mmCIF file of C-alpha atoms in Angstrom:
data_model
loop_
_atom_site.group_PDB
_atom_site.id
_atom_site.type_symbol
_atom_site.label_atom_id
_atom_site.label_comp_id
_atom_site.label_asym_id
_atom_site.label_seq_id
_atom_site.Cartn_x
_atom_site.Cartn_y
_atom_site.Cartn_z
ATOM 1 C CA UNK K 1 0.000 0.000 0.000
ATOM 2 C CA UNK K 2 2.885 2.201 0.871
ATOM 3 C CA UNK K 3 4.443 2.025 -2.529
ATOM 4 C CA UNK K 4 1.272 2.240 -4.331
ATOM 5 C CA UNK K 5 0.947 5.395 -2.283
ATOM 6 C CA UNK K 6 4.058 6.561 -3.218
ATOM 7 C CA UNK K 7 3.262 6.186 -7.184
ATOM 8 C CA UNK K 8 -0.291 7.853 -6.973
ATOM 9 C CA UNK K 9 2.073 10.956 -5.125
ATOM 10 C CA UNK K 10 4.126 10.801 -8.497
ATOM 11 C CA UNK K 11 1.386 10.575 -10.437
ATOM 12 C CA UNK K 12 -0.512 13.155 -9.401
ATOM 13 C CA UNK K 13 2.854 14.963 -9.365
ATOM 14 C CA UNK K 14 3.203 14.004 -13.632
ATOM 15 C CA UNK K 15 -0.263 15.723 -14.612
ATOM 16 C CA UNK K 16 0.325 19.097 -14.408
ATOM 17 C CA UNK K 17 -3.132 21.405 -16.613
ATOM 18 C CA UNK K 18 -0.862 23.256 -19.215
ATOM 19 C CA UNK K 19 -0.996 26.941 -19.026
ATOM 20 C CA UNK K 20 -4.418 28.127 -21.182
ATOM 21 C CA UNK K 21 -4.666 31.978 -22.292
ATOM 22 C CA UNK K 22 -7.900 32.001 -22.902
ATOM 23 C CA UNK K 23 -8.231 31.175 -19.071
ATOM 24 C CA UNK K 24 -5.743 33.963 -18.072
ATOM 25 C CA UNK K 25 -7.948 36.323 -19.982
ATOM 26 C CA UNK K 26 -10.963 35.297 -18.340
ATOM 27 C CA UNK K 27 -9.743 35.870 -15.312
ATOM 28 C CA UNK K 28 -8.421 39.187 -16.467
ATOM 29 C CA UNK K 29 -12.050 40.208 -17.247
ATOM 30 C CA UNK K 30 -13.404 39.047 -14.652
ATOM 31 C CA UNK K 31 -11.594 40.949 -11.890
ATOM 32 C CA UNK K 32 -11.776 44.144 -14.345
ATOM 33 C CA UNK K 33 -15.671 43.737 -14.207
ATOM 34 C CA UNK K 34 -15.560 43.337 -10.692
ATOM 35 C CA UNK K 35 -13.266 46.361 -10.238
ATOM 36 C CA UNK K 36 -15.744 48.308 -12.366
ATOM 37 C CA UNK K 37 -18.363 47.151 -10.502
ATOM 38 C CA UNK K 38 -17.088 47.950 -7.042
ATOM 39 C CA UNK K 39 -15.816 51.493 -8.735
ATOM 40 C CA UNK K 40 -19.734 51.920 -9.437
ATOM 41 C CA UNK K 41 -20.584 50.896 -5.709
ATOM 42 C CA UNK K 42 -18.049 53.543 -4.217
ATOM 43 C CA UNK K 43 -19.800 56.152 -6.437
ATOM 44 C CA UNK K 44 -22.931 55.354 -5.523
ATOM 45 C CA UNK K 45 -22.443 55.320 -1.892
ATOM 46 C CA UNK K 46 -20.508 58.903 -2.581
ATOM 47 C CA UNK K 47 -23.603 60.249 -4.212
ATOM 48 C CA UNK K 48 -25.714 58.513 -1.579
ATOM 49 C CA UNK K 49 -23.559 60.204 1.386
ATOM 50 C CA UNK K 50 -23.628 63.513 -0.336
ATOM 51 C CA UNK K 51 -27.347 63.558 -0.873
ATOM 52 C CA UNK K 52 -27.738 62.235 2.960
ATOM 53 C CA UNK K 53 -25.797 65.280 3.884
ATOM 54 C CA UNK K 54 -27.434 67.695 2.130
ATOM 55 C CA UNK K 55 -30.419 66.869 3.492
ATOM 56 C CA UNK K 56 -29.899 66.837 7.118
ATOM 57 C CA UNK K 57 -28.068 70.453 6.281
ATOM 58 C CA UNK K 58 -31.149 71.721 4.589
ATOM 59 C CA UNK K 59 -33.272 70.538 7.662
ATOM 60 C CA UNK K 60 -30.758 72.652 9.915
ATOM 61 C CA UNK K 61 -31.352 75.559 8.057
ATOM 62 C CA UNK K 62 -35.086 75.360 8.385
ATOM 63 C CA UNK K 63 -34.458 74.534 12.392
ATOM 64 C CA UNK K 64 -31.721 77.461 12.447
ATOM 65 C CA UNK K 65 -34.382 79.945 10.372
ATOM 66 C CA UNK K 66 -36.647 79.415 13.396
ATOM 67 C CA UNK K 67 -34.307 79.158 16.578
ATOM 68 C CA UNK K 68 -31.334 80.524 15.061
ATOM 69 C CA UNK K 69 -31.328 84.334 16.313
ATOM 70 C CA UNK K 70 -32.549 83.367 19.715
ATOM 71 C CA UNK K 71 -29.237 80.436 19.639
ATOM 72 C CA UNK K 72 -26.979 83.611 18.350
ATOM 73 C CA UNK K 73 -28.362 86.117 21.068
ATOM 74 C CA UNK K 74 -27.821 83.327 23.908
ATOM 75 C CA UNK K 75 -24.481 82.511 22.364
ATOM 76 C CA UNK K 76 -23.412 86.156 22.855
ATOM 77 C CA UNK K 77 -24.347 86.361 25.813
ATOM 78 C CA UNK K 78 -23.179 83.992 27.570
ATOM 79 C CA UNK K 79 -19.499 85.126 26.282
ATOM 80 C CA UNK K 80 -20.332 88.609 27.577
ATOM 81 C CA UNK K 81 -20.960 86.591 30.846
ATOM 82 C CA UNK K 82 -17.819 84.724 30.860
ATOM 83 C CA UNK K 83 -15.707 87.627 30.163
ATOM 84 C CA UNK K 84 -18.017 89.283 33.070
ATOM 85 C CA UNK K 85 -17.065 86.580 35.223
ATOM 86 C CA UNK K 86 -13.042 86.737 34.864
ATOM 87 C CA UNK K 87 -13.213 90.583 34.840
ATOM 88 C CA UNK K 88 -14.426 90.962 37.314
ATOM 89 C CA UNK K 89 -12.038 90.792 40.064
ATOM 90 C CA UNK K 90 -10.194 93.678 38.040
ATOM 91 C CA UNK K 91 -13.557 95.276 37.843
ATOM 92 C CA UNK K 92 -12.722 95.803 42.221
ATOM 93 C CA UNK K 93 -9.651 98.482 40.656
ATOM 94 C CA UNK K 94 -11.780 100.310 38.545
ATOM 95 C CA UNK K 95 -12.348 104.287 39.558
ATOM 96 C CA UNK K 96 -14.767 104.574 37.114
ATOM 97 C CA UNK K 97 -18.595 104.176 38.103
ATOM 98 C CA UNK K 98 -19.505 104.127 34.206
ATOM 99 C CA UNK K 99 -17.184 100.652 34.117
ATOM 100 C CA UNK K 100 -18.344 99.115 36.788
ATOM 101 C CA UNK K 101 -21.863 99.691 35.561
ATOM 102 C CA UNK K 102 -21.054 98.087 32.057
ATOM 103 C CA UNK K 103 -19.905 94.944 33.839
ATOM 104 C CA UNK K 104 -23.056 94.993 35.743
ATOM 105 C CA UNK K 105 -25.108 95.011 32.642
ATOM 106 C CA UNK K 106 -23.111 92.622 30.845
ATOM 107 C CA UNK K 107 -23.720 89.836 34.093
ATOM 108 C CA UNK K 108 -27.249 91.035 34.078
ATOM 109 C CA UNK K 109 -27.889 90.614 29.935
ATOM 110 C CA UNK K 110 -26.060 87.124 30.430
ATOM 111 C CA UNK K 111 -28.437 85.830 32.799
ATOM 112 C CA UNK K 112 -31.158 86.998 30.875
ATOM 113 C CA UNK K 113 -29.751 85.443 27.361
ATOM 114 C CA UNK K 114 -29.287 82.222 29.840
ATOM 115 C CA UNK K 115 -32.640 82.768 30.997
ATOM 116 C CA UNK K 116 -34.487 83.394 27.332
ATOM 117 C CA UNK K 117 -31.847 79.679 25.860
ATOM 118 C CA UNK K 118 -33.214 77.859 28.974
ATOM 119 C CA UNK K 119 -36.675 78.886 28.389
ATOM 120 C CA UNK K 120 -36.437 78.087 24.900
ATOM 121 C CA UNK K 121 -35.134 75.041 25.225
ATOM 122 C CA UNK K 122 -37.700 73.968 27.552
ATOM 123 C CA UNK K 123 -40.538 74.098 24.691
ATOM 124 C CA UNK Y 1 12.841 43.881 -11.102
ATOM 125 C CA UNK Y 2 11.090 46.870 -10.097
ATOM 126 C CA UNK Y 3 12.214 50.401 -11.566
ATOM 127 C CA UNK Y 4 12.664 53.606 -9.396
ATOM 128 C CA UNK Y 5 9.136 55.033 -10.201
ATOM 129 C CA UNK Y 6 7.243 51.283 -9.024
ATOM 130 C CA UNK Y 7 6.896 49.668 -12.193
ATOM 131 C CA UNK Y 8 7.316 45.747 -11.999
ATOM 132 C CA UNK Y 9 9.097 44.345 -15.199
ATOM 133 C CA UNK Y 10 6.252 41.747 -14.940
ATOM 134 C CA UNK Y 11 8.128 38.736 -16.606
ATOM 135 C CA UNK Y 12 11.042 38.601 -14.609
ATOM 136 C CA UNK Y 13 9.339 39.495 -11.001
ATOM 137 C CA UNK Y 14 9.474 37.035 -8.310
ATOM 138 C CA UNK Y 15 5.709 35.409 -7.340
ATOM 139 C CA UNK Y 16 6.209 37.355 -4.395
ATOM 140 C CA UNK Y 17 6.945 41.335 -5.837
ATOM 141 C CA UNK Y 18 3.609 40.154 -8.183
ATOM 142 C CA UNK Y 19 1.861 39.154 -4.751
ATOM 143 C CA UNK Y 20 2.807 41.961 -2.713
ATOM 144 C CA UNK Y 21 1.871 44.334 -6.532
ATOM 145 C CA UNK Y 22 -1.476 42.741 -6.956
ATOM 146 C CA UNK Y 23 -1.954 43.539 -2.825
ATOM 147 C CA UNK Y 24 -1.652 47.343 -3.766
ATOM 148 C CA UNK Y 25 -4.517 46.372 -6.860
ATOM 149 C CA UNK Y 26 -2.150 46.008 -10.049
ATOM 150 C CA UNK Y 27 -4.406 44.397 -11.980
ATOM 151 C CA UNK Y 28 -1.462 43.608 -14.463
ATOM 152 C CA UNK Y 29 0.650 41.682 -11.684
ATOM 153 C CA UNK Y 30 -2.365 39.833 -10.630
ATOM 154 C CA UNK Y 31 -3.113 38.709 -14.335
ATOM 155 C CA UNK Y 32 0.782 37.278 -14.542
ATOM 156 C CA UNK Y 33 0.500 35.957 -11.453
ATOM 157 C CA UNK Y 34 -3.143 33.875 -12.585
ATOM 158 C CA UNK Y 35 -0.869 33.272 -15.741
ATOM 159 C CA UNK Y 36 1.832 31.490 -13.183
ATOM 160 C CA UNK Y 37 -0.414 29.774 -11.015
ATOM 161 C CA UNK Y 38 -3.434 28.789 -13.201
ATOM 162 C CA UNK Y 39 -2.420 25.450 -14.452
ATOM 163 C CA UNK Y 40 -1.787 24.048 -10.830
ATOM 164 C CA UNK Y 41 -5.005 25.716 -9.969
ATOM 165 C CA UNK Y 42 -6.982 23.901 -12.509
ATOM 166 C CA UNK Y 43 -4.976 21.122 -12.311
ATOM 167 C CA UNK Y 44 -6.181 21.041 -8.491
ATOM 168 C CA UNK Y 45 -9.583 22.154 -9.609
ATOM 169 C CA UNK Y 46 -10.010 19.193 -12.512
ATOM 170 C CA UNK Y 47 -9.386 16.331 -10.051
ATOM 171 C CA UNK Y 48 -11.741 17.212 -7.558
ATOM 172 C CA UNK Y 49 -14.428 18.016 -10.205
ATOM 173 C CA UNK Y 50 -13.522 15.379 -12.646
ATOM 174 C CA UNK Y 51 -15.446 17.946 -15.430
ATOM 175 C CA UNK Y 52 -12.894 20.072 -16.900
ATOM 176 C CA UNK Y 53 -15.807 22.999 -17.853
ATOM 177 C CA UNK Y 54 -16.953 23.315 -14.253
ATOM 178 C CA UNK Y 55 -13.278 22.725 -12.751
ATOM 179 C CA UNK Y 56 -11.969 26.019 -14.988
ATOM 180 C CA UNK Y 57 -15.556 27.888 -13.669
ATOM 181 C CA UNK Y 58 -14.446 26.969 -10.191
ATOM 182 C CA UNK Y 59 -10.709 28.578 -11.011
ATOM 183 C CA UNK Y 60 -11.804 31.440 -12.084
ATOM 184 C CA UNK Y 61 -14.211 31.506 -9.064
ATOM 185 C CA UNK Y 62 -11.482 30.997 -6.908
ATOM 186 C CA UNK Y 63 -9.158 33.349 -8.746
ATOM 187 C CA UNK Y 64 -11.726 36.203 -8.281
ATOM 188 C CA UNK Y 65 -11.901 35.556 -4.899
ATOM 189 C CA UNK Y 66 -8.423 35.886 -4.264
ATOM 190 C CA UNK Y 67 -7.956 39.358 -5.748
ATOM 191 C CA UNK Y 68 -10.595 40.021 -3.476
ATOM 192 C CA UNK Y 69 -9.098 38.853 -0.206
ATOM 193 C CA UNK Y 70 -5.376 39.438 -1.111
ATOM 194 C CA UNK Y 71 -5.236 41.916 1.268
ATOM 195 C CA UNK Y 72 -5.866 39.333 3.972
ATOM 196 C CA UNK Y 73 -3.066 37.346 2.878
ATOM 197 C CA UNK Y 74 -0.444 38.183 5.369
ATOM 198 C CA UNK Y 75 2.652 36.711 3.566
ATOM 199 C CA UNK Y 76 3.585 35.995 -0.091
ATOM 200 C CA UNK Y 77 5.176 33.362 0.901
ATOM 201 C CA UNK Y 78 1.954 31.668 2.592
ATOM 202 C CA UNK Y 79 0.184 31.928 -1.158
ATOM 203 C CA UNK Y 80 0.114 28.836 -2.192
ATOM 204 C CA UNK Y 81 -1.515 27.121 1.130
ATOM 205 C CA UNK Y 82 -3.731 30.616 1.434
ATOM 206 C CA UNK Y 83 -5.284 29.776 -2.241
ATOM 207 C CA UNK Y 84 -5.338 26.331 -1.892
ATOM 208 C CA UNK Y 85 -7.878 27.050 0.641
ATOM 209 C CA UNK Y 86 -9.808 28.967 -1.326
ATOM 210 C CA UNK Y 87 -10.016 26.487 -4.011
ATOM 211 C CA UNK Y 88 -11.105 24.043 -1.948
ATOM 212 C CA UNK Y 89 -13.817 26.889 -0.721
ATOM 213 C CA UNK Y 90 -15.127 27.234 -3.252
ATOM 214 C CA UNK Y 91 -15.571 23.535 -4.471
ATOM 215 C CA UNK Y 92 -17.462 22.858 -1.645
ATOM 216 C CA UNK Y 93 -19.462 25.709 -2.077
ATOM 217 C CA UNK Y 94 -20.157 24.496 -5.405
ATOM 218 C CA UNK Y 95 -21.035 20.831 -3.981
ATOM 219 C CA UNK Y 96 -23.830 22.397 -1.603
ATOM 220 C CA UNK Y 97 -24.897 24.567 -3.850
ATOM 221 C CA UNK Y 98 -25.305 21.206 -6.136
ATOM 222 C CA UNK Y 99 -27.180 19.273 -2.833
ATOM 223 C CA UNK Y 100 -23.836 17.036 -3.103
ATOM 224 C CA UNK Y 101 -23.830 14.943 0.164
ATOM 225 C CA UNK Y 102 -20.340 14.676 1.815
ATOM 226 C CA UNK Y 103 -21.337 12.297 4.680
ATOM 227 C CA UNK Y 104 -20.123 11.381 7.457
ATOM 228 C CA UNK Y 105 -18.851 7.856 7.730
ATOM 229 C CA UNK Y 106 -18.678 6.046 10.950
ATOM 230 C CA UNK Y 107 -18.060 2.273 9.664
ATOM 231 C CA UNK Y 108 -15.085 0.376 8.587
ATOM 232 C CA UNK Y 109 -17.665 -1.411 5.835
ATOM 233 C CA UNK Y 110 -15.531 -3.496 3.286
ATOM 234 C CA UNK Y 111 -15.080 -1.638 -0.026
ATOM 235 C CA UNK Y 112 -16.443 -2.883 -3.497
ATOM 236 C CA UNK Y 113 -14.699 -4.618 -5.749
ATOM 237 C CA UNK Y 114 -14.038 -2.087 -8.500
ATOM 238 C CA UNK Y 115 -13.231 -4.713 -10.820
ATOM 239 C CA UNK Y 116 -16.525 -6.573 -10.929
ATOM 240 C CA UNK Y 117 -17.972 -3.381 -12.773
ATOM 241 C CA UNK Y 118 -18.261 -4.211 -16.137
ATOM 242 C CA UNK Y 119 -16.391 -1.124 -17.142
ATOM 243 C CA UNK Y 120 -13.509 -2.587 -14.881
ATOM 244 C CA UNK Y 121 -13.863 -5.967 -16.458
ATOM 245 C CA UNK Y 122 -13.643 -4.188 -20.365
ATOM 246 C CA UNK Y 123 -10.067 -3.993 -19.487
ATOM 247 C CA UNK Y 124 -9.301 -0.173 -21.093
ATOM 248 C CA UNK Y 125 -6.669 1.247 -20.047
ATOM 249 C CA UNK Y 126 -7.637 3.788 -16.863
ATOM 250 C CA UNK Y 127 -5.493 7.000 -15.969
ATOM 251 C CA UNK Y 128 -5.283 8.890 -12.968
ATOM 252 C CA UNK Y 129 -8.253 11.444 -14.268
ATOM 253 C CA UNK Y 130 -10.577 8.623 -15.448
ATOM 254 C CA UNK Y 131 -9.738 6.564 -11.841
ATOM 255 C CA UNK Y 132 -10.083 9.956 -9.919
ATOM 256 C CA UNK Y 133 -13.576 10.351 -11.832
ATOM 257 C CA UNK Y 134 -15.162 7.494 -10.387
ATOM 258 C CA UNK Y 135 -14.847 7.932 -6.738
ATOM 259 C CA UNK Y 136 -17.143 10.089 -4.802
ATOM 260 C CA UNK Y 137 -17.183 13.928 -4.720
ATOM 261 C CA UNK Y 138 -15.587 13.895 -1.352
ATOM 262 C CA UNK Y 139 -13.581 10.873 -1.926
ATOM 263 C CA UNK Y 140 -11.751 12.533 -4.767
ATOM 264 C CA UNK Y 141 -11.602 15.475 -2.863
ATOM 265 C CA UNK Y 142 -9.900 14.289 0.041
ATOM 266 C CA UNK Y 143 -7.098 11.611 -2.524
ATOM 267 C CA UNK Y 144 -6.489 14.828 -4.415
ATOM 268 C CA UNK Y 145 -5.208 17.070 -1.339
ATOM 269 C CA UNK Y 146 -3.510 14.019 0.365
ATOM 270 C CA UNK Y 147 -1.551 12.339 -2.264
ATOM 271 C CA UNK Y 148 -1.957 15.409 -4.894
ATOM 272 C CA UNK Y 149 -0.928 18.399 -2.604
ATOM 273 C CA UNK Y 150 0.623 16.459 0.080
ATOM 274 C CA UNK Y 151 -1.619 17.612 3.013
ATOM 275 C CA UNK Y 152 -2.012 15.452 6.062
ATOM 276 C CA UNK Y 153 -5.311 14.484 7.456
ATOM 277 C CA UNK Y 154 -5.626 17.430 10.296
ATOM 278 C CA UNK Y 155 -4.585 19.576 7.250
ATOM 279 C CA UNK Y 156 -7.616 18.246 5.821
ATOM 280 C CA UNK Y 157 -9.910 18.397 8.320
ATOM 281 C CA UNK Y 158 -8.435 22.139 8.868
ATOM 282 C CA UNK Y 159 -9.470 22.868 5.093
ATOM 283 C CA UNK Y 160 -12.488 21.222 4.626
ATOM 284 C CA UNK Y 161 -14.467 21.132 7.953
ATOM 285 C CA UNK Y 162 -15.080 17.442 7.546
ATOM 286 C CA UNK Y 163 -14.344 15.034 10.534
ATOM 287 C CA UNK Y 164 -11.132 13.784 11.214
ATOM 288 C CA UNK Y 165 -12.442 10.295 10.888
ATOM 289 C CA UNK Y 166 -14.437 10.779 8.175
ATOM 290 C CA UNK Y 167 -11.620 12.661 6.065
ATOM 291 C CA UNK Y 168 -8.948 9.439 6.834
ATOM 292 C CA UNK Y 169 -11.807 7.122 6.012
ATOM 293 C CA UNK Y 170 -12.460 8.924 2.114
ATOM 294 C CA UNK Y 171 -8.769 8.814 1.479
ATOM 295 C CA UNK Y 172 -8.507 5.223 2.470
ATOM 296 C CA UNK Y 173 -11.110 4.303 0.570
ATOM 297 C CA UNK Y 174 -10.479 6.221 -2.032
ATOM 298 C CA UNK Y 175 -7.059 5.212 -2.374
ATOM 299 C CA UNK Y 176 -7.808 1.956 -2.096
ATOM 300 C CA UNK Y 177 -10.854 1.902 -5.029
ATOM 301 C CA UNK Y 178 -7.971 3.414 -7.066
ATOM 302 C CA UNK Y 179 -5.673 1.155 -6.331
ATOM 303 C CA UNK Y 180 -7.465 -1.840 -7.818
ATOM 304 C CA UNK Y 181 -8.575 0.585 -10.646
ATOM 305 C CA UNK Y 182 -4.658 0.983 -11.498
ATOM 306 C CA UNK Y 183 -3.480 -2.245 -11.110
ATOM 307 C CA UNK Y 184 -7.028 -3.434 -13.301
ATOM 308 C CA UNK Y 185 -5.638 -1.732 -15.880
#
């Protein structure tokens, strides 16, 4: 059995397929097309991102149309308030009444910009 | 071999610059590398089949597949044994697809005598393919990857999915059923 084994291992070794060119070119096609096809794919899904995105912008604009100058006015605000806040332990130095006012109203216009966001928000 | 701008000089590149080429999607390396490998491929391909039309569909099955997953492949050097598997993939694919039944066989049953078939009694002169062709689908199968691509049993079961029992049971048999087919001859 052993040496019959051994003589199926050569013959199997004897039969090689000769090389076919029509088969290389198959192949050849073959992965082209499926290049071409997976180039197609990619481009769709681009066109299919792009579209995506251009909708959810558009529906931001229409939310921003409504909300947007109430966002803006809160926004700027609440930067007035900040640079309130870490002014104000200069604001102890200043001599002038007229500053120290201005720093008042800029606290008091943030909390009210906070005040209108929050209340917005809420509905 | 490979000029200063990338280009591979395609007929004198090692399998390996074509390997690690076709990994960065030259379709041109990948074509002389099918023109390199093809005739073990079908040669592979045609003895598990035994039909030389559905064998060269299966290649180029399998050859499709590989450009597909070459980035897997983690080595050139692991090529051969990497597409090997996906040849044999792919045949069994093809099998199930067919409803082929590779079972499962538990008994040592005694084998046939091949040469009490009246083709076997005719006398004509049998080759390897024409042997090969009248075992089973997983018989063949499992003669062709031991004796034809020198795979051990566990390499076998590894490749296939088939019990370890079962897959040293179909290349006994096998072997055997060509055996007496040879020597008939």
């Amino acid at each position: 059995m052993n040496d019959f084994n051994a003589v199926l291992t050569r013959a199997f070794a004897e039969a090689p397929e000769p090389a076919d060119d029509g088969f290389s070119v198959k192949v050849e096609r073959a992965v082209a097309k499926r290049e071409q096809s997976v180039l197609w794919l990619l481009t769709a899904q681009g066109f299919g991102l792009a579209a995506a995105a251009a909708a959810i912008v558009y529906g931001l604009m229409g939310v921003f149309e409504i909300y947007g100058m109430e966002l803006l006015a809160g926004l700027g605000l609440e930067v007035a308030r900040a640079h309130g806040a870490m002014t104000e332990v200069s604001a102890i130095n200043f001599t002038s009444l007229a500053a120290g006012l201005t720093q008042v109203l800029f606290v008091a216009a943030g909390l009210a910009g906070g005040a209108v966001v929050y209340r917005a928000s809420q509905q | 071999m490979a000029s200063a701008r990338g280009f591979l000089d395609l007929a004198t590149a090692s399998e390996a610059a074509l390997i690690v080429a076709a990994q960065a999607r030259d379709q041109r390396a990948f074509s002389e590398l099918v023109k390199r490998r093809q005739g073990w491929a079908r040669a592979l391909l045609r003895r598990m089949c035994s039909n030389a039309a559905e064998a060269d569909d299966l290649s180029q099955e399998a050859f499709v597949k590989a450009w597909e997953r070459l980035r897997d492949l983690e080595t050139p050097a692991a090529f051969p044994g990497w597409f090997r598997r996906i040849a044999v993939t792919t045949f069994l694919m093809a099998k199930r697809r067919q409803k082929a039944v590779f079972e499962v066989i538990d008994d040592a049953s005694p084998i046939a005598d091949e040469t009490s078939t009246p083709e076997a009694a005719a006398g004509a002169k049998i080759d390897l393919e024409r042997a090969l062709s009248r075992l089973s689908d997983a018989e063949r199968m499992c003669v062709t990857l031991n004796h034809g691509e020198g795979l051990s049993h566990s390499e076998i079961v590894e490749i296939t999915g088939l019990p370890l029992g079962t897959v040293k049971s179909h290349v006994l048999r096998g072997t055997e059923k060509l055996r007496r087919m040879l020597e008939a001859a």
